[in-house]
Amino acid sequence: MLDIFPKIEADASSKNYGKFIIGPLESGYGVTLGNALRRVLLSSLPGAAVTSIKVDGVHHEFTPIPNAKEDTTQLILNVKQLRMKMHGDEGPLRLSLEARGKGNVTAADIQAPAQIEIINPDLHLLTLDSDDAQFTMDLTVNKGKGYHPAESGSKLAIDEIPVDAIYTPVRKANFRVERARVQQMTNFDSLVMEIWTDGSITPREALTESARLLVKLLGMVAGFAGEETVEAVAESEIPSRIYETPIEELELSVRAYNCLKRASITKVGEILEKLKKGKEELLTIRNFGQKSLDELMERLEQKGYLEAIQPPPDSAPADSAGMDGE
């Protein structure tokens, strides 16, 4: 039997574009691997994005901006193109912008904390057309994955305008499969991956991280024994109407909500799955402490969601009495 040792080569690589060739692969594996990598590249890599803005004198997105050529809708479209890199998992973070007098306002005018690196400082935001113009804007930046429409965000303060958050740092990803030759055999695949990013991550880093995510997922599947699979299916019988409920329905505090979102927990069912393993599973989430856990348990009980995992975890009489007392 012929031994095959696939290699990966960078045919082109820059800050925003990369072309990688992976092969030789067994026939059919090029499409399998390419499709899996592409889907992860476009949906599962974390990034930073503006989730809301607050402009002095502007109460909603249809309010005109004093002494500016652009309206608020155009400003929001420009802000959505702002690309950043957030160092660390802290968030949300607040950025500010102040401009005075006539002239162009760009992303370079934004005052950002040390954790935020603005990738495209030349981005045009708006044009002030009066020497008396005074423009002040606050921007809220958070970390996440994929795309979150503005209406899916948490409750905002008065005059805070939500913004569609495009978190993914990968702008485009394509692949094609070519024929590869191994000795006298020509029925092998060569996978050609092309990746375009926003500059907050290099294409090489994006490809590597996507592969790690796939390895982690497949490793979990490979670790299943037959009995464990049956047991897992039996234990996961949470009604779909409860499982698919977005965590926004719990009306949690901003801190607790953001902790869950940063941990990629977006559905009530995902919380209940962790609770079945024990409350300590939730306490392992970064910055999610006992106070946040108590609040979460109270909301789940009020909504009746805990009934889906009866008997509840840690349901010793003393613990139950303690919760009733709260």
Coordinates of N, CA and C in Angstrom, one line a residue, residues 146-284:
G146 N -19.0 35.3 14.1 CA -20.0 35.4 13.1 C -20.6 36.8 12.9
Y147 N -21.9 36.8 12.7 CA -22.7 38.0 12.5 C -23.8 38.1 13.4
H148 N -24.0 39.2 14.1 CA -25.1 39.4 15.0 C -25.9 40.7 14.6
P149 N -27.1 40.5 14.2 CA -27.9 41.7 13.8 C -28.2 42.6 15.0
A150 N -28.4 43.9 14.7 CA -28.6 44.8 15.8 C -29.7 44.5 16.7
E151 N -30.8 44.0 16.2 CA -32.0 43.7 17.0 C -31.8 42.6 18.0
S152 N -30.7 41.8 17.8 CA -30.5 40.6 18.7 C -29.7 41.0 19.9
G153 N -29.3 42.3 20.0 CA -28.4 42.7 21.1 C -29.2 42.9 22.4
S154 N -28.5 43.1 23.5 CA -29.1 43.3 24.8 C -29.7 44.7 24.9
K155 N -30.5 45.0 25.9 CA -31.1 46.3 26.1 C -30.1 47.4 26.2
L156 N -30.3 48.5 25.5 CA -29.4 49.6 25.5 C -29.9 50.8 26.2
A157 N -29.0 51.6 26.6 CA -29.3 52.9 27.3 C -30.1 53.8 26.3
I158 N -30.7 54.8 26.9 CA -31.4 55.8 26.1 C -30.4 56.5 25.2
D159 N -30.8 56.7 23.9 CA -30.0 57.4 22.8 C -28.9 56.5 22.3
E160 N -28.8 55.3 22.8 CA -27.8 54.3 22.3 C -28.4 53.6 21.1
I161 N -27.6 53.7 20.0 CA -28.1 53.1 18.7 C -27.4 51.8 18.4
P162 N -28.2 50.7 18.2 CA -27.5 49.4 18.0 C -26.9 49.4 16.6
V163 N -25.9 48.6 16.4 CA -25.2 48.4 15.1 C -25.0 46.9 14.8
D164 N -25.3 46.5 13.6 CA -25.0 45.2 13.2 C -23.6 44.8 13.4
A165 N -23.3 43.8 14.1 CA -21.9 43.4 14.5 C -21.4 42.3 13.6
I166 N -20.4 42.7 12.8 CA -19.7 41.7 11.9 C -18.4 41.3 12.6
Y167 N -18.5 40.2 13.3 CA -17.3 39.8 14.1 C -16.2 39.1 13.3
T168 N -16.7 38.3 12.4 CA -15.7 37.4 11.7 C -14.6 38.2 11.0
P169 N -13.3 37.8 11.3 CA -12.2 38.5 10.7 C -11.9 38.0 9.3
V170 N -12.6 37.0 8.8 CA -12.4 36.5 7.5 C -13.4 37.1 6.5
R171 N -12.9 37.8 5.5 CA -13.8 38.4 4.6 C -14.3 37.5 3.5
K172 N -13.5 36.6 3.1 CA -13.8 35.7 2.0 C -12.9 34.4 2.1
A173 N -13.5 33.3 1.7 CA -12.7 32.0 1.7 C -13.2 31.2 0.6
N174 N -12.3 30.8 -0.3 CA -12.6 29.9 -1.4 C -11.7 28.7 -1.4
F175 N -12.1 27.7 -2.1 CA -11.2 26.5 -2.3 C -11.6 25.8 -3.6
R176 N -10.6 25.2 -4.1 CA -10.8 24.4 -5.3 C -9.9 23.1 -5.2
V177 N -10.3 22.1 -5.9 CA -9.6 20.8 -5.8 C -9.0 20.5 -7.2
E178 N -7.7 20.3 -7.2 CA -7.0 19.9 -8.4 C -6.5 18.5 -8.4
R179 N -6.1 17.9 -9.5 CA -5.6 16.6 -9.5 C -4.1 16.7 -9.1
A180 N -3.7 15.6 -8.3 CA -2.3 15.5 -7.9 C -1.7 14.2 -8.3
R181 N -0.5 14.2 -8.5 CA 0.2 12.9 -9.0 C 1.1 12.4 -7.9
V182 N 1.0 11.1 -7.6 CA 1.9 10.5 -6.7 C 2.5 9.3 -7.4
Q183 N 3.8 9.4 -7.7 CA 4.5 8.4 -8.5 C 3.8 8.2 -9.9
Q184 N 3.2 7.1 -10.2 CA 2.5 6.9 -11.4 C 1.0 7.0 -11.3
M185 N 0.6 7.3 -10.1 CA -0.9 7.4 -9.8 C -1.3 8.9 -9.9
T186 N -2.4 9.1 -10.5 CA -2.9 10.5 -10.7 C -4.3 10.7 -10.1
N187 N -4.8 9.8 -9.3 CA -6.1 9.9 -8.7 C -6.1 10.5 -7.3
F188 N -5.3 11.5 -7.1 CA -5.2 12.1 -5.8 C -5.6 13.6 -5.9
D189 N -6.0 14.1 -4.7 CA -6.5 15.5 -4.7 C -5.4 16.5 -4.2
S190 N -5.4 17.7 -4.7 CA -4.6 18.8 -4.2 C -5.6 19.9 -3.9
L191 N -5.6 20.3 -2.6 CA -6.6 21.3 -2.1 C -5.9 22.7 -2.2
V192 N -6.5 23.6 -2.9 CA -6.0 25.0 -2.9 C -7.0 25.9 -2.2
M193 N -6.6 26.5 -1.1 CA -7.4 27.3 -0.2 C -6.9 28.8 -0.4
E194 N -7.9 29.7 -0.6 CA -7.6 31.1 -0.7 C -8.4 31.8 0.4
I195 N -7.7 32.7 1.2 CA -8.3 33.3 2.3 C -8.0 34.8 2.3
W196 N -9.1 35.6 2.5 CA -9.0 37.0 2.6 C -9.4 37.4 4.0
T197 N -8.6 38.2 4.7 CA -9.0 38.7 6.1 C -9.1 40.2 6.1
D198 N -9.6 40.7 7.3 CA -9.7 42.1 7.4 C -8.4 42.8 8.0
G199 N -7.4 42.0 8.2 CA -6.1 42.5 8.7 C -5.9 42.3 10.2
S200 N -7.0 42.0 10.9 CA -6.8 41.8 12.4 C -6.2 40.4 12.6
I201 N -6.2 39.6 11.6 CA -5.6 38.2 11.7 C -5.0 37.9 10.4
T202 N -3.9 37.2 10.3 CA -3.3 36.9 9.0 C -4.0 35.6 8.5
P203 N -4.1 35.4 7.1 CA -4.7 34.2 6.6 C -4.0 33.0 7.1
R204 N -2.7 33.0 7.4 CA -2.1 31.8 7.9 C -2.6 31.5 9.3
E205 N -2.8 32.5 10.2 CA -3.3 32.3 11.5 C -4.8 31.9 11.4
A206 N -5.5 32.4 10.5 CA -6.9 32.0 10.3 C -7.1 30.5 10.0
L207 N -6.2 30.1 9.0 CA -6.2 28.7 8.6 C -5.8 27.8 9.7
T208 N -4.8 28.1 10.5 CA -4.3 27.3 11.6 C -5.4 27.2 12.7
E209 N -6.0 28.3 13.0 CA -7.0 28.3 14.1 C -8.3 27.5 13.7
S210 N -8.6 27.6 12.4 CA -9.8 26.8 11.9 C -9.5 25.3 12.0
A211 N -8.3 24.9 11.6 CA -7.9 23.5 11.7 C -7.9 23.0 13.2
R212 N -7.5 23.9 14.1 CA -7.5 23.5 15.5 C -8.9 23.3 16.0
L213 N -9.8 24.1 15.6 CA -11.2 24.0 16.0 C -11.8 22.7 15.4
L214 N -11.5 22.4 14.2 CA -12.0 21.1 13.6 C -11.4 19.9 14.3
V215 N -10.1 20.0 14.6 CA -9.4 18.8 15.4 C -10.1 18.6 16.7
K216 N -10.4 19.8 17.4 CA -11.0 19.7 18.7 C -12.4 19.0 18.6
L217 N -13.2 19.4 17.6 CA -14.5 18.9 17.4 C -14.5 17.4 17.1
L218 N -13.6 17.1 16.1 CA -13.5 15.7 15.7 C -12.9 14.8 16.8
G219 N -12.0 15.4 17.6 CA -11.5 14.6 18.7 C -12.6 14.2 19.7
M220 N -13.5 15.1 19.9 CA -14.6 14.8 20.8 C -15.5 13.7 20.2
V221 N -15.7 13.7 18.9 CA -16.5 12.7 18.3 C -15.8 11.4 18.4
A222 N -14.5 11.4 18.1 CA -13.7 10.2 18.1 C -13.6 9.5 19.5
G223 N -13.8 10.3 20.5 CA -13.7 9.8 21.9 C -15.0 9.1 22.4
F224 N -16.1 9.2 21.6 CA -17.3 8.6 22.0 C -17.2 7.0 21.8
A225 N -17.7 6.3 22.9 CA -17.9 4.9 22.8 C -19.4 4.7 22.5
G226 N -19.8 3.5 22.1 CA -21.2 3.3 21.8 C -22.1 3.6 22.9
E227 N -21.7 3.1 24.2 CA -22.6 3.3 25.3 C -22.7 4.7 25.7
E228 N -21.6 5.5 25.6 CA -21.6 6.9 25.9 C -22.5 7.7 25.0
T229 N -22.5 7.3 23.7 CA -23.3 8.0 22.7 C -24.8 7.8 23.1
V230 N -25.2 6.6 23.4 CA -26.6 6.3 23.8 C -27.0 7.1 25.0
E231 N -26.0 7.1 26.0 CA -26.3 7.8 27.3 C -26.4 9.3 27.0
A232 N -25.6 9.9 26.1 CA -25.6 11.3 25.9 C -26.9 11.7 25.2
V233 N -27.4 10.9 24.3 CA -28.7 11.2 23.6 C -29.8 11.1 24.6
A234 N -29.8 10.1 25.5 CA -30.9 10.0 26.5 C -30.9 11.2 27.4
E235 N -29.7 11.7 27.8 CA -29.6 12.8 28.8 C -29.9 14.2 28.1
S236 N -29.9 14.3 26.8 CA -30.0 15.6 26.2 C -31.4 15.9 25.7
E237 N -32.4 15.1 26.3 CA -33.8 15.3 25.8 C -34.4 16.5 26.5
I238 N -33.9 17.7 26.1 CA -34.5 19.0 26.5 C -35.4 19.4 25.4
P239 N -36.7 19.7 25.7 CA -37.6 20.2 24.6 C -37.0 21.3 23.7
S240 N -37.2 21.1 22.4 CA -36.6 22.1 21.5 C -37.1 23.5 21.7
R241 N -38.3 23.7 22.2 CA -38.8 25.1 22.4 C -38.1 25.7 23.5
I242 N -37.6 24.9 24.5 CA -36.8 25.5 25.6 C -35.3 25.6 25.1
Y243 N -34.8 24.5 24.5 CA -33.4 24.5 24.1 C -33.1 25.7 23.2
E244 N -34.0 26.0 22.2 CA -33.7 27.0 21.2 C -34.0 28.5 21.7
T245 N -34.5 28.6 23.0 CA -34.8 29.9 23.5 C -33.5 30.8 23.6
P246 N -33.5 32.0 23.0 CA -32.3 32.8 23.2 C -32.1 33.3 24.6
I247 N -30.9 33.5 25.0 CA -30.6 33.8 26.4 C -31.1 35.3 26.7
E248 N -31.4 36.0 25.7 CA -32.0 37.4 25.9 C -33.3 37.3 26.6
E249 N -34.0 36.2 26.5 CA -35.3 36.0 27.2 C -35.2 35.9 28.7
L250 N -34.0 35.7 29.2 CA -33.8 35.6 30.6 C -33.6 36.9 31.3
E251 N -33.4 38.0 30.4 CA -33.3 39.4 30.9 C -32.3 39.5 32.0
L252 N -31.1 39.0 31.8 CA -30.0 39.0 32.7 C -29.3 40.4 32.8
S253 N -28.5 40.6 33.8 CA -27.8 41.8 33.9 C -26.7 41.9 32.8
V254 N -26.2 43.0 32.5 CA -25.3 43.2 31.4 C -24.0 42.3 31.6
R255 N -23.5 42.3 32.8 CA -22.3 41.5 33.1 C -22.5 40.0 32.9
A256 N -23.6 39.5 33.4 CA -23.9 38.0 33.3 C -24.1 37.7 31.8
Y257 N -24.9 38.5 31.1 CA -25.2 38.3 29.7 C -23.9 38.3 28.9
N258 N -23.1 39.3 29.1 CA -21.8 39.4 28.3 C -20.9 38.2 28.5
C259 N -20.8 37.7 29.8 CA -20.0 36.6 30.1 C -20.4 35.4 29.3
L260 N -21.8 35.1 29.2 CA -22.3 34.0 28.5 C -22.1 34.1 27.0
K261 N -22.3 35.4 26.5 CA -22.1 35.6 25.0 C -20.6 35.4 24.6
R262 N -19.7 35.8 25.5 CA -18.3 35.7 25.2 C -17.9 34.2 25.2
A263 N -18.6 33.4 26.0 CA -18.4 31.9 26.0 C -19.1 31.2 24.9
S264 N -19.7 32.0 24.0 CA -20.5 31.4 22.8 C -21.7 30.7 23.3
I265 N -22.3 31.1 24.4 CA -23.5 30.5 24.9 C -24.7 31.4 24.5
T266 N -25.5 31.0 23.6 CA -26.6 31.9 23.0 C -28.0 31.3 23.3
K267 N -28.1 30.1 23.7 CA -29.4 29.5 23.9 C -29.5 28.9 25.3
V268 N -30.8 28.9 25.8 CA -31.1 28.4 27.1 C -30.7 27.0 27.2
G269 N -30.9 26.2 26.2 CA -30.5 24.8 26.2 C -29.0 24.5 26.5
E270 N -28.2 25.4 26.0 CA -26.7 25.3 26.2 C -26.4 25.5 27.7
I271 N -27.1 26.4 28.3 CA -27.0 26.6 29.8 C -27.4 25.4 30.5
L272 N -28.6 24.8 30.2 CA -29.1 23.6 30.9 C -28.2 22.4 30.7
E273 N -27.6 22.3 29.5 CA -26.6 21.2 29.3 C -25.5 21.3 30.3
K274 N -25.0 22.5 30.5 CA -23.9 22.6 31.5 C -24.4 22.4 32.9
L275 N -25.6 22.8 33.2 CA -26.1 22.6 34.6 C -26.3 21.1 34.9
K276 N -26.6 20.3 33.9 CA -26.7 18.9 34.1 C -25.4 18.3 34.6
K277 N -24.3 18.9 34.3 CA -23.0 18.4 34.7 C -22.7 19.0 36.1
G278 N -23.4 20.0 36.5 CA -23.1 20.7 37.8 C -22.9 22.2 37.6
K279 N -23.3 22.9 38.7 CA -23.2 24.4 38.6 C -21.7 24.8 38.4
E280 N -20.8 24.0 38.8 CA -19.4 24.4 38.7 C -19.0 24.6 37.2
E281 N -19.7 23.9 36.3 CA -19.4 24.1 34.9 C -19.6 25.5 34.4
L282 N -20.6 26.2 35.0 CA -20.8 27.6 34.6 C -19.8 28.5 35.3
L283 N -19.4 28.1 36.5 CA -18.4 29.0 37.2 C -17.0 29.0 36.6
T284 N -16.8 28.1 35.6 CA -15.5 28.0 34.9 C -15.5 29.1 33.8

